[in-house]
PDB file of C-alpha atoms and ligand atoms in Angstrom:
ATOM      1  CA  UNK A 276      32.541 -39.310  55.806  1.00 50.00           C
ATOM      2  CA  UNK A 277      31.697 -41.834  58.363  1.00 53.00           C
ATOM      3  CA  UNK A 278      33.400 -45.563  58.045  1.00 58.00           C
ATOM      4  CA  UNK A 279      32.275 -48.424  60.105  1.00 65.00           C
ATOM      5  CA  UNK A 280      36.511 -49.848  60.122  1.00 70.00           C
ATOM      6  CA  UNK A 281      37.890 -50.065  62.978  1.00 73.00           C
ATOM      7  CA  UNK A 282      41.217 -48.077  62.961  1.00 68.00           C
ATOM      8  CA  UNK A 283      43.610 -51.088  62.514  1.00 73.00           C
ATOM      9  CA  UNK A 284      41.627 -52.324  59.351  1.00 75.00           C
ATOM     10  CA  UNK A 285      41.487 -48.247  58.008  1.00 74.00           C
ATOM     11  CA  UNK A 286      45.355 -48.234  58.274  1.00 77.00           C
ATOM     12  CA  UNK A 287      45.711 -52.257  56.464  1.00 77.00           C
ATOM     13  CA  UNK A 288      43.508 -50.750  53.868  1.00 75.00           C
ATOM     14  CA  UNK A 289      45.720 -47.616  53.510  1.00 72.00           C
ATOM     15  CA  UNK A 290      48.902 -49.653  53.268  1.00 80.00           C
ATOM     16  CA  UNK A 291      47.508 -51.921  50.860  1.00 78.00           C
ATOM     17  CA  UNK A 292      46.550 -48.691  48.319  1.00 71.00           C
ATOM     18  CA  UNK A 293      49.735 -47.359  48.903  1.00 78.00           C
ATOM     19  CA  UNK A 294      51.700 -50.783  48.266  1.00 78.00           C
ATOM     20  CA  UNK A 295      49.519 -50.860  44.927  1.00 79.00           C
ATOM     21  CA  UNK A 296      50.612 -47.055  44.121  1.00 75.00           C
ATOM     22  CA  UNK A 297      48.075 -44.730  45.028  1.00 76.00           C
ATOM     23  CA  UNK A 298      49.976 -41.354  46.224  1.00 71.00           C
ATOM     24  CA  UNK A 299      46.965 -39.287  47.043  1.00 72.00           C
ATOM     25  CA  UNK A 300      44.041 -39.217  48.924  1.00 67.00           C
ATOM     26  CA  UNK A 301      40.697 -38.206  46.450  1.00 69.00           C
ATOM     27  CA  UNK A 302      37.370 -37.382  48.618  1.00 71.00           C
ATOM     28  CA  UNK A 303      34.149 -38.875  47.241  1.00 72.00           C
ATOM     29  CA  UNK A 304      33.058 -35.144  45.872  1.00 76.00           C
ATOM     30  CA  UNK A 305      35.090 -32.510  44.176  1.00 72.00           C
ATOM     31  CA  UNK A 306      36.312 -29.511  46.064  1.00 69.00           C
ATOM     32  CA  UNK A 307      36.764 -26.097  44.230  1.00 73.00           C
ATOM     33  CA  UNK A 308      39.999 -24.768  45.629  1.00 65.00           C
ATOM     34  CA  UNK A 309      39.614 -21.216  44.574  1.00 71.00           C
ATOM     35  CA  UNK A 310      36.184 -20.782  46.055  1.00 71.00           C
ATOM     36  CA  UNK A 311      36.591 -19.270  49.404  1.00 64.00           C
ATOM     37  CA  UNK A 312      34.004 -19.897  51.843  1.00 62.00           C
ATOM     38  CA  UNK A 313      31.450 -17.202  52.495  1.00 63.00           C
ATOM     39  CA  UNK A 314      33.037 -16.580  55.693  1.00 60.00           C
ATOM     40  CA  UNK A 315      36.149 -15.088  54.527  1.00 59.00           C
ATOM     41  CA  UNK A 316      36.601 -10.809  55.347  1.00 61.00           C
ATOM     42  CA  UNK A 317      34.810  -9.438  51.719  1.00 58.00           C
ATOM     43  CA  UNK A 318      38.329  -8.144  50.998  1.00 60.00           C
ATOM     44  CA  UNK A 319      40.322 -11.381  50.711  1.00 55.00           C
ATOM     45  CA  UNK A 320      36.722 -12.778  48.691  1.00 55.00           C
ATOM     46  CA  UNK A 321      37.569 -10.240  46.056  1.00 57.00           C
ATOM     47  CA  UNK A 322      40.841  -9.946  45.652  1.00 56.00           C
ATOM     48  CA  UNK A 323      40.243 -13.923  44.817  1.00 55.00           C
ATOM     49  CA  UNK A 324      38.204 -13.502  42.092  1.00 58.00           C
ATOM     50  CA  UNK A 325      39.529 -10.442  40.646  1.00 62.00           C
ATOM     51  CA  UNK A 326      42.810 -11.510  38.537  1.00 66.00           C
ATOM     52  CA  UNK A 327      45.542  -8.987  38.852  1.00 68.00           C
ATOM     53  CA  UNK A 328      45.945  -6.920  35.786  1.00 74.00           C
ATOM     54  CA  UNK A 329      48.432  -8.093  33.453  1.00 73.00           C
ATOM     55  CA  UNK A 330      51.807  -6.017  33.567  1.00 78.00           C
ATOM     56  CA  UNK A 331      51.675  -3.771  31.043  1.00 76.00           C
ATOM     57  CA  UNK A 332      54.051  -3.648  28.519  1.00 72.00           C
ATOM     58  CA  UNK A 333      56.760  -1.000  29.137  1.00 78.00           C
ATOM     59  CA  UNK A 334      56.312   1.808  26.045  1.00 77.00           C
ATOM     60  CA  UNK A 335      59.800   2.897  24.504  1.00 72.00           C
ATOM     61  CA  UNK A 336      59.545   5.595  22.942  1.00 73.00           C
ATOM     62  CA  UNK A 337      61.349   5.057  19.220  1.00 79.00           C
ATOM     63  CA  UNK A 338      64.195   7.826  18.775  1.00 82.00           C
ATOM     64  CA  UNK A 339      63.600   8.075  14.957  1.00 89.00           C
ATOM     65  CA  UNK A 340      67.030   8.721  13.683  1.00 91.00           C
ATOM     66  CA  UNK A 341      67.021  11.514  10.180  1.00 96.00           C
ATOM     67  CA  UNK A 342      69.844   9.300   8.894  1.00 97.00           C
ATOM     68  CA  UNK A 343      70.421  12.174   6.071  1.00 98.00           C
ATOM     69  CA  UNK A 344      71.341  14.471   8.556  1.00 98.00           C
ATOM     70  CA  UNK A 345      73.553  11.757  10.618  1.00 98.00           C
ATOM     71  CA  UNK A 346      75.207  11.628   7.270  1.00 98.00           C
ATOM     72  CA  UNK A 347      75.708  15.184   6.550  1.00 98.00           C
ATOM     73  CA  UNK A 348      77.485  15.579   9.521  1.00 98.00           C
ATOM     74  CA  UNK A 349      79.503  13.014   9.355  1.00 98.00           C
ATOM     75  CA  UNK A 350      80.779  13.567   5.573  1.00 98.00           C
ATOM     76  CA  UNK A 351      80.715  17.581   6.917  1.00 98.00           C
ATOM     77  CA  UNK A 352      83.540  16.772   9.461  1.00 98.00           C
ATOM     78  CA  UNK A 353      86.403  14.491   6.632  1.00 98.00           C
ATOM     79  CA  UNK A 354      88.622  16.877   6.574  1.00 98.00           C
ATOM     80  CA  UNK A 355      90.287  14.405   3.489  1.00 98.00           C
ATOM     81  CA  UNK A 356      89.799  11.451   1.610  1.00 98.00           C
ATOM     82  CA  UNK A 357      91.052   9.100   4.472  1.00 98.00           C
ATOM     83  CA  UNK A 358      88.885  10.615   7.016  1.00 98.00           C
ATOM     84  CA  UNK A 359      85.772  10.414   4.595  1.00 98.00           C
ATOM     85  CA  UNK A 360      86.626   6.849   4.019  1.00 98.00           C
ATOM     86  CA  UNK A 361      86.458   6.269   7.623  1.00 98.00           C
ATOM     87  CA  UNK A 362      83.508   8.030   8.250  1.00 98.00           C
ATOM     88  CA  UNK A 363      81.551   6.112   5.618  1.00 98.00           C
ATOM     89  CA  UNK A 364      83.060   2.874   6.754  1.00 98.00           C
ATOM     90  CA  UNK A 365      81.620   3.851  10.265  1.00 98.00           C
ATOM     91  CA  UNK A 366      78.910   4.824   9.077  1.00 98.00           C
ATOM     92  CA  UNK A 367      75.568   2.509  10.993  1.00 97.00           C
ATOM     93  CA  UNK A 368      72.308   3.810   9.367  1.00 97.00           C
ATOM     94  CA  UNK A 369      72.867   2.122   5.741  1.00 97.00           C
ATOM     95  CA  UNK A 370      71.077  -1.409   5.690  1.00 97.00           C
ATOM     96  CA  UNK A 371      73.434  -2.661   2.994  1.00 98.00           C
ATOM     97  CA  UNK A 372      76.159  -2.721   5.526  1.00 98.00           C
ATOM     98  CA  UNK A 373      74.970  -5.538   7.244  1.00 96.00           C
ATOM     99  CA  UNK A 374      74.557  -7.711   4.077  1.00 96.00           C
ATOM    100  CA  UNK A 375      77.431  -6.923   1.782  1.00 98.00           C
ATOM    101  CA  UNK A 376      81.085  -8.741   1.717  1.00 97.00           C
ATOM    102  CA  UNK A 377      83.480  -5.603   1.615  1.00 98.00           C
ATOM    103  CA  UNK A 378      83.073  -2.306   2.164  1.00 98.00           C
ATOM    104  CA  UNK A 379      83.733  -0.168  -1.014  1.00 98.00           C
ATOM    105  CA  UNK A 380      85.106   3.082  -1.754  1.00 98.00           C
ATOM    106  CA  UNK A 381      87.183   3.868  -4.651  1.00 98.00           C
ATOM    107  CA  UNK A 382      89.881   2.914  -6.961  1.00 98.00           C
ATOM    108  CA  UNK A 383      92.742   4.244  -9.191  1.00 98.00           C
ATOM    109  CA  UNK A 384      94.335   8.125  -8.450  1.00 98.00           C
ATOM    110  CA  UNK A 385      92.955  10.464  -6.100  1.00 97.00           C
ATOM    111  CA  UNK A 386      93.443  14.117  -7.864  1.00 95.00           C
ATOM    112  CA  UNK A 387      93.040  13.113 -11.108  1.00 98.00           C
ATOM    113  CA  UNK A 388      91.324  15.598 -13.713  1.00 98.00           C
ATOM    114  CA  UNK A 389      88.214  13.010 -14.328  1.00 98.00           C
ATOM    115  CA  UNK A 390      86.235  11.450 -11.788  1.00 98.00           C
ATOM    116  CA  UNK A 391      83.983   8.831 -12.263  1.00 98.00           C
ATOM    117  CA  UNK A 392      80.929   8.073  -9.796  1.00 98.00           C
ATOM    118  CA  UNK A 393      78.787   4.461 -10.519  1.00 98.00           C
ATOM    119  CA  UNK A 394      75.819   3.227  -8.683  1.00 98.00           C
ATOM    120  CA  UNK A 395      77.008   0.295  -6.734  1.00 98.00           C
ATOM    121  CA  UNK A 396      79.442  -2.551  -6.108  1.00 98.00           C
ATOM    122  CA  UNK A 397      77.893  -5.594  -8.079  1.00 97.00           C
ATOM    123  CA  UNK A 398      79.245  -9.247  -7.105  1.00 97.00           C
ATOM    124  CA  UNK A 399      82.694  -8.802  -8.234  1.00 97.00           C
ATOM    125  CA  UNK A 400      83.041  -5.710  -6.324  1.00 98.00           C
ATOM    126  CA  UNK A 401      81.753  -6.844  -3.376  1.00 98.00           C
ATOM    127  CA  UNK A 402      83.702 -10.193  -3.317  1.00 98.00           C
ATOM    128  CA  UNK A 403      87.350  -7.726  -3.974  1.00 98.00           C
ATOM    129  CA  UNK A 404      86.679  -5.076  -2.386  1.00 98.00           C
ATOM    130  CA  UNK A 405      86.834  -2.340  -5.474  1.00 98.00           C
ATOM    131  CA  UNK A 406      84.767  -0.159  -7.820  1.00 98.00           C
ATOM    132  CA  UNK A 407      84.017  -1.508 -11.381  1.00 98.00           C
ATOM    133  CA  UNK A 408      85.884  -4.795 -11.549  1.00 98.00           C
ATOM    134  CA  UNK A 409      83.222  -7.061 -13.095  1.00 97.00           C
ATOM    135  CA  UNK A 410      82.062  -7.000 -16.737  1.00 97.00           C
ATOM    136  CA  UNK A 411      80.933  -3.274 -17.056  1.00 98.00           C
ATOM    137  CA  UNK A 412      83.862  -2.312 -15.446  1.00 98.00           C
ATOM    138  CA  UNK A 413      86.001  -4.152 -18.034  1.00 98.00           C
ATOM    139  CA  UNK A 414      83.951  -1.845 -20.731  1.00 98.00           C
ATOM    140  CA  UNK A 415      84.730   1.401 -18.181  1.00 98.00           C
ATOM    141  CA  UNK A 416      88.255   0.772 -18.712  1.00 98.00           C
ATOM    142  CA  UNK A 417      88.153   0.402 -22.633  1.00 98.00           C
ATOM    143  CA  UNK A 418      86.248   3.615 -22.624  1.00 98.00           C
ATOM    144  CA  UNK A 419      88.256   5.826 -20.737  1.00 98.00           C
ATOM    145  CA  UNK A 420      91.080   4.183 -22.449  1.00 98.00           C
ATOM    146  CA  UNK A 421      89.952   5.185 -25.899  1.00 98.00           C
ATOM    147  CA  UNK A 422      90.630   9.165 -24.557  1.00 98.00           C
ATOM    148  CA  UNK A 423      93.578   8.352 -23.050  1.00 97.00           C
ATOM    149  CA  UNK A 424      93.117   7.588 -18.966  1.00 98.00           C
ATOM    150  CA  UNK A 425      93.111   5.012 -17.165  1.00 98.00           C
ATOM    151  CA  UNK A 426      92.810   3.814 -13.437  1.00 98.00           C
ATOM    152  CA  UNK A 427      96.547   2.523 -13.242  1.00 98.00           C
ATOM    153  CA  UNK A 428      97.837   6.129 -14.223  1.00 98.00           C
ATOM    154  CA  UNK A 429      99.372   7.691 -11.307  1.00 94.00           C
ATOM    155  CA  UNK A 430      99.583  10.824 -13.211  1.00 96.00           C
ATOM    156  CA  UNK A 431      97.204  13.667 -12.831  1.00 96.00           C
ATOM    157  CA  UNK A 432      96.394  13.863 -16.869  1.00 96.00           C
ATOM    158  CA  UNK A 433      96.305  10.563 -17.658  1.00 97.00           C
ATOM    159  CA  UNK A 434      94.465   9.128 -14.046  1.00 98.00           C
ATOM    160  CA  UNK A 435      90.993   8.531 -13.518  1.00 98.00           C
ATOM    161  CA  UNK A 436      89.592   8.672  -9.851  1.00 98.00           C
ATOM    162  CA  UNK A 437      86.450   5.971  -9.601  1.00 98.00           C
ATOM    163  CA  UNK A 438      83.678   5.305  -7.050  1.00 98.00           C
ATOM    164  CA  UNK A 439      80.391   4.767  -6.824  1.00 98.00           C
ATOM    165  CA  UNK A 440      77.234   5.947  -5.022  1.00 98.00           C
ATOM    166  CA  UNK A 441      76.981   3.118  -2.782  1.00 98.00           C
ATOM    167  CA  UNK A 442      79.687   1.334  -1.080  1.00 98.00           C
ATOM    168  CA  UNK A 443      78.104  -1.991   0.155  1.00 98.00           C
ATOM    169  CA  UNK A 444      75.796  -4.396  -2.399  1.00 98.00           C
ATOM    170  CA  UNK A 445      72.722  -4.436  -3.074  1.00 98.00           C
ATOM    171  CA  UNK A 446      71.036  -7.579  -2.202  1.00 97.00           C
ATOM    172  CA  UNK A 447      70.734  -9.254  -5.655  1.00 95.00           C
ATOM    173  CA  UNK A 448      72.390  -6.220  -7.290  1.00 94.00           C
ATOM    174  CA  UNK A 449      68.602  -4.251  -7.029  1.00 97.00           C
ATOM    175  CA  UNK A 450      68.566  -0.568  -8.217  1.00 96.00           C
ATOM    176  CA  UNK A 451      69.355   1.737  -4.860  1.00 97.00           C
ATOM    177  CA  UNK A 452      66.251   3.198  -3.212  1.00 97.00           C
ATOM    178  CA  UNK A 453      65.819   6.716  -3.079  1.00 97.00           C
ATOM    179  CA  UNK A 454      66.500   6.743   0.677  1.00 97.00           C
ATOM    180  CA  UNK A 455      69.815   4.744   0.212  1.00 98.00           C
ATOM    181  CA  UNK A 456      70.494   7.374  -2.505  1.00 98.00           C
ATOM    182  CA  UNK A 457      69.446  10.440  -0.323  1.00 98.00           C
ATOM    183  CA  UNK A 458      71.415   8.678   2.251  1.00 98.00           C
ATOM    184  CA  UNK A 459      74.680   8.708   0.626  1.00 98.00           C
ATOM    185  CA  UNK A 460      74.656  11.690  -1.106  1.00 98.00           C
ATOM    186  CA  UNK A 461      76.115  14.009   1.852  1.00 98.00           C
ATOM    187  CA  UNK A 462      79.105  11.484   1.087  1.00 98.00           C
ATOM    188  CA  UNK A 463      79.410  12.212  -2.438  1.00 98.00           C
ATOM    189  CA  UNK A 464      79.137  15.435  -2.665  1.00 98.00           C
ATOM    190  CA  UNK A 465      82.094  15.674  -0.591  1.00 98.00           C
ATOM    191  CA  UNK A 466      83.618  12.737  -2.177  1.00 98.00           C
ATOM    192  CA  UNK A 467      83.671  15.478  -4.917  1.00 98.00           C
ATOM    193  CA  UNK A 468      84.610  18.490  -3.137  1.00 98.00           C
ATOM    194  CA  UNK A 469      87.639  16.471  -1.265  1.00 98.00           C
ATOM    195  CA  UNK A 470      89.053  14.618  -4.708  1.00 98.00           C
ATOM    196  CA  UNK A 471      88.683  17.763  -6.671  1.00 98.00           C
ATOM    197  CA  UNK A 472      88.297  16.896 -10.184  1.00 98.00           C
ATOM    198  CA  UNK A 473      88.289  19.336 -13.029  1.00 98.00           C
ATOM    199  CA  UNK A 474      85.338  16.606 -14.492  1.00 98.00           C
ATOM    200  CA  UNK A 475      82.625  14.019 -13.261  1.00 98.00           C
ATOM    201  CA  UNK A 476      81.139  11.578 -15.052  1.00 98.00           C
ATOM    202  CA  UNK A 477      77.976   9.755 -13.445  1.00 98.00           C
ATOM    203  CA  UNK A 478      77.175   6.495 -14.694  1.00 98.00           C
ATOM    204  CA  UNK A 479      73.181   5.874 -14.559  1.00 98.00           C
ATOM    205  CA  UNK A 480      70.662   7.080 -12.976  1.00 98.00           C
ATOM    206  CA  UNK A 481      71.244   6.381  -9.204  1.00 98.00           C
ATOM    207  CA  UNK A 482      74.691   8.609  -9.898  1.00 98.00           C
ATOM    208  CA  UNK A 483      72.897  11.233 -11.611  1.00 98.00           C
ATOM    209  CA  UNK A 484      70.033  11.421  -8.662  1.00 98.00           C
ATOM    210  CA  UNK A 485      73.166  11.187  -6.284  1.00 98.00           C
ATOM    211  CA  UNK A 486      75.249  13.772  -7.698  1.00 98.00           C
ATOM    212  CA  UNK A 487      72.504  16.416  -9.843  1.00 98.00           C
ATOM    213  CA  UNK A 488      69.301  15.571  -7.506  1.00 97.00           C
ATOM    214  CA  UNK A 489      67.663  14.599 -10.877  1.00 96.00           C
ATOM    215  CA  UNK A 490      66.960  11.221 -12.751  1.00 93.00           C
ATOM    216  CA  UNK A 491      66.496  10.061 -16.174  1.00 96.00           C
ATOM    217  CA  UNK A 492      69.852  10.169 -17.694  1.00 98.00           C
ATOM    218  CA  UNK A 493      69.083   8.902 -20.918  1.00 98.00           C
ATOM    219  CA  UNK A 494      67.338  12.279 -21.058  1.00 98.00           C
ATOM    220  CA  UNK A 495      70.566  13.494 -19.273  1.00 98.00           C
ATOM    221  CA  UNK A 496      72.704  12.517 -21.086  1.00 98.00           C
ATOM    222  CA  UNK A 497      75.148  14.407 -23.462  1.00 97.00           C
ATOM    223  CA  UNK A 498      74.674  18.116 -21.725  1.00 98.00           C
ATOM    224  CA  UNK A 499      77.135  19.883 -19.167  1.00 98.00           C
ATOM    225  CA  UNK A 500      75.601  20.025 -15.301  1.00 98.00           C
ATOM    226  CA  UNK A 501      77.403  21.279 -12.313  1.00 98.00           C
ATOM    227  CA  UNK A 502      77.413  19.724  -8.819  1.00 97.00           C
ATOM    228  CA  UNK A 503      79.881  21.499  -6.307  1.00 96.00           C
ATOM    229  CA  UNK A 504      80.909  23.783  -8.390  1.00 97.00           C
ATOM    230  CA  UNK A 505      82.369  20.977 -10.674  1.00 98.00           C
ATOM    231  CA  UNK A 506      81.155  20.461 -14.618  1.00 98.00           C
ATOM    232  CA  UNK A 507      79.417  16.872 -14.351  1.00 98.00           C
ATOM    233  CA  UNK A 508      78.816  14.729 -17.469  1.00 98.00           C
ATOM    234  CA  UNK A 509      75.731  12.457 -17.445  1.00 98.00           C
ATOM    235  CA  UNK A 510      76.335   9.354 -19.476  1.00 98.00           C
ATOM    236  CA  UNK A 511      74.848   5.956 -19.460  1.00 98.00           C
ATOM    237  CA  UNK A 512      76.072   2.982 -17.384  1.00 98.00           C
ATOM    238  CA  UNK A 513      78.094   0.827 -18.841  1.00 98.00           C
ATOM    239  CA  UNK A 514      76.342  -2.295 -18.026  1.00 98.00           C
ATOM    240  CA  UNK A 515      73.318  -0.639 -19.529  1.00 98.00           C
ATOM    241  CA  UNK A 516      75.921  -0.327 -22.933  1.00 98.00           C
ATOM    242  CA  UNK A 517      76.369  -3.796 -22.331  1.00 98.00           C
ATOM    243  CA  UNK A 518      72.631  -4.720 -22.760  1.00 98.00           C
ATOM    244  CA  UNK A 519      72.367  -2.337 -25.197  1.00 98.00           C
ATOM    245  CA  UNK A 520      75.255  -2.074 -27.430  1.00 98.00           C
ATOM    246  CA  UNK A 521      73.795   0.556 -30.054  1.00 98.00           C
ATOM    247  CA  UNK A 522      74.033   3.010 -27.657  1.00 98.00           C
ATOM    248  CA  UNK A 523      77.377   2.780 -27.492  1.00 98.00           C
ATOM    249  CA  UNK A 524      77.732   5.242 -30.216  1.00 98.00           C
ATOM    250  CA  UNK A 525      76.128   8.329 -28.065  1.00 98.00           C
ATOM    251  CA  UNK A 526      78.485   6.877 -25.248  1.00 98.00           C
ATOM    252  CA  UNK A 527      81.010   7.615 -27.190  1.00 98.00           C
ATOM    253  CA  UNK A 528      79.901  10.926 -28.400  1.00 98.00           C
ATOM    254  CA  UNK A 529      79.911  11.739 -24.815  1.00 98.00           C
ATOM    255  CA  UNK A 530      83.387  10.730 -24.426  1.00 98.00           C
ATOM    256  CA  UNK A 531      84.372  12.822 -26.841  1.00 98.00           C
ATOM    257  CA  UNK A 532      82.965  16.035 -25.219  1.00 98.00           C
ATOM    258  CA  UNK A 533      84.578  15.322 -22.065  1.00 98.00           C
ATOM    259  CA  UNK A 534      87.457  14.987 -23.934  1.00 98.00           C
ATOM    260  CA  UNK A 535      87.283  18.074 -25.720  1.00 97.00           C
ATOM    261  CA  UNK A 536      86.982  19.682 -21.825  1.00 97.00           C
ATOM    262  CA  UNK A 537      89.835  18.168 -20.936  1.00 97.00           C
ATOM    263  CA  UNK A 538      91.576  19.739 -23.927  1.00 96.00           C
ATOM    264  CA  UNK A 539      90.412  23.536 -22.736  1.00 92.00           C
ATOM    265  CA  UNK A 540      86.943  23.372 -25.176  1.00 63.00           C
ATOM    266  CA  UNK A 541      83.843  23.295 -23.773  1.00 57.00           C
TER     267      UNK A 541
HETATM  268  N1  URA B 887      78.312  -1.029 -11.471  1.00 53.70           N
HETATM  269  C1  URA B 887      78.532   0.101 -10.773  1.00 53.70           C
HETATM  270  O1  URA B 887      77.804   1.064 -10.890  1.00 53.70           O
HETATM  271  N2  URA B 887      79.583   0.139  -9.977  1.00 53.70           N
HETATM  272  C2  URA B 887      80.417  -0.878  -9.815  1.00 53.70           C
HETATM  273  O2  URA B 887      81.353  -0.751  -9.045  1.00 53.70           O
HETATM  274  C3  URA B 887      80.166  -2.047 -10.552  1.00 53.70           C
HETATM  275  C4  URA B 887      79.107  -2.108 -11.363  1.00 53.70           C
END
């Protein structure tokens, strides 16, 4: 752009913007920066107005894990009770894990005649680290008390071996899904095979899906059913006794036949 200042005046005027605080110089029209002029090689006008391709993202294949069989291996290789403990401690592909307090895996004498197998650790559980310590674990212990175990015997007669299904919580003590239940069930049928009961009892329905493959155990129930080669005794969960304290009665009845096994009857 042509001025008519002479180059003293130009430079006065300069300082004087630049004492007021002008930093940069602005023509009278706008210039577009990214256009180049049609003199540039074809090449370089091209690669201007083509934007590069955005990287792509990199593609992982997912390694989906068959968490039964991760479990089946590692109940297959406890060669005892210890080493099953640790493996199911170690054990990474459970959710519950992550969320729960204390890791759970039984209570009271190891080689006792009667094994008992729950669902899940509830809040007390959790919080202590044991099977059945809460409420319907209070009414556990007056029921195998009334045929003559209990968890404190350290004899083989009078014991009672306890666990559950589960050894973490639930998150707001909800029933076990059937792939937490498929899950764990490597580990308790050799739970069974390694404490070697002469009896099992299975306390609900998550037990009796864990232990017989099958649920409904108010259906259940009452009648004899084998799992590893062991008689197994469906009966209902205490805590459902607790809700519903007319059932009691066929609890008892129950009892009574797993008593009666004990004694040599059938
Ligand atoms: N209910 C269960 O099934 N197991 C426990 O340990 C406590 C409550």
């Amino acid at each position: 752009m042509e001025s008519g200042l002479d180059h003293r005046s130009a430079r006065a005027l300069l300082e004087w913007h630049i004492a007021l605080g002008a930093d940069e110089c602005i023509q009278d029209a706008p210039v577009n920066r990214y256009e180049l002029p049609e003199a540039a090689p074809v090449s370089l006008r091209k690669a201007a107005v083509v934007a590069p391709e955005p990287a792509r993202p990199q593609i992982v294949p997912m390694v989906q894990v068959d968490t039964v069989a991760e479990a089946r291996r590692a109940a297959a290789g406890a060669a005892d009770l210890a080493a099953l403990r640790a493996a199911l401690e170690g054990f990474e592909h459970c959710d519950l894990k992550r969320g729960a307090r204390h890791f759970v895996f039984a209570d009271g004498m190891a080689g006792a005649r009667v094994m008992v197998i729950g669902e899940a650790p509830g809040r007390e559980e959790d919080l202590e680290g044991k099977p059945f310590v809460g409420p319907a674990g209070a009414l556990l212990d007056r029921m195998l008390a009334a045929i003559g175990l209990s968890r404190e015997a350290d004899a083989r007669d009078q014991g009672v071996y306890i666990t559950n299904v589960l050894p973490w919580r639930p998150p707001q003590n909800r029933d076990p899904e059937a792939g937490e239940i498929a899950m764990m069930r490597p580990f308790v049928e050799r739970h069974i095979a390694l404490a070697r009961p002469e009896v099992v009892i299975v306390m609900g329905n998550a037990a009796c899906e864990a232990v017989l493959g099958r649920k409904g155990v108010l259906r259940l129930r009452g009648g004899w059913a084998e799992a590893v080669g062991v008689p197994v005794m469906p009966m209902m969960h205490p805590a459902y006794l607790l809700r519903n304290p007319a059932a009691k009665r066929e609890a008892w009845a129950d009892l009574l036949a797993v008593q009666a096994r004990l004694r040599g009857g059938r």
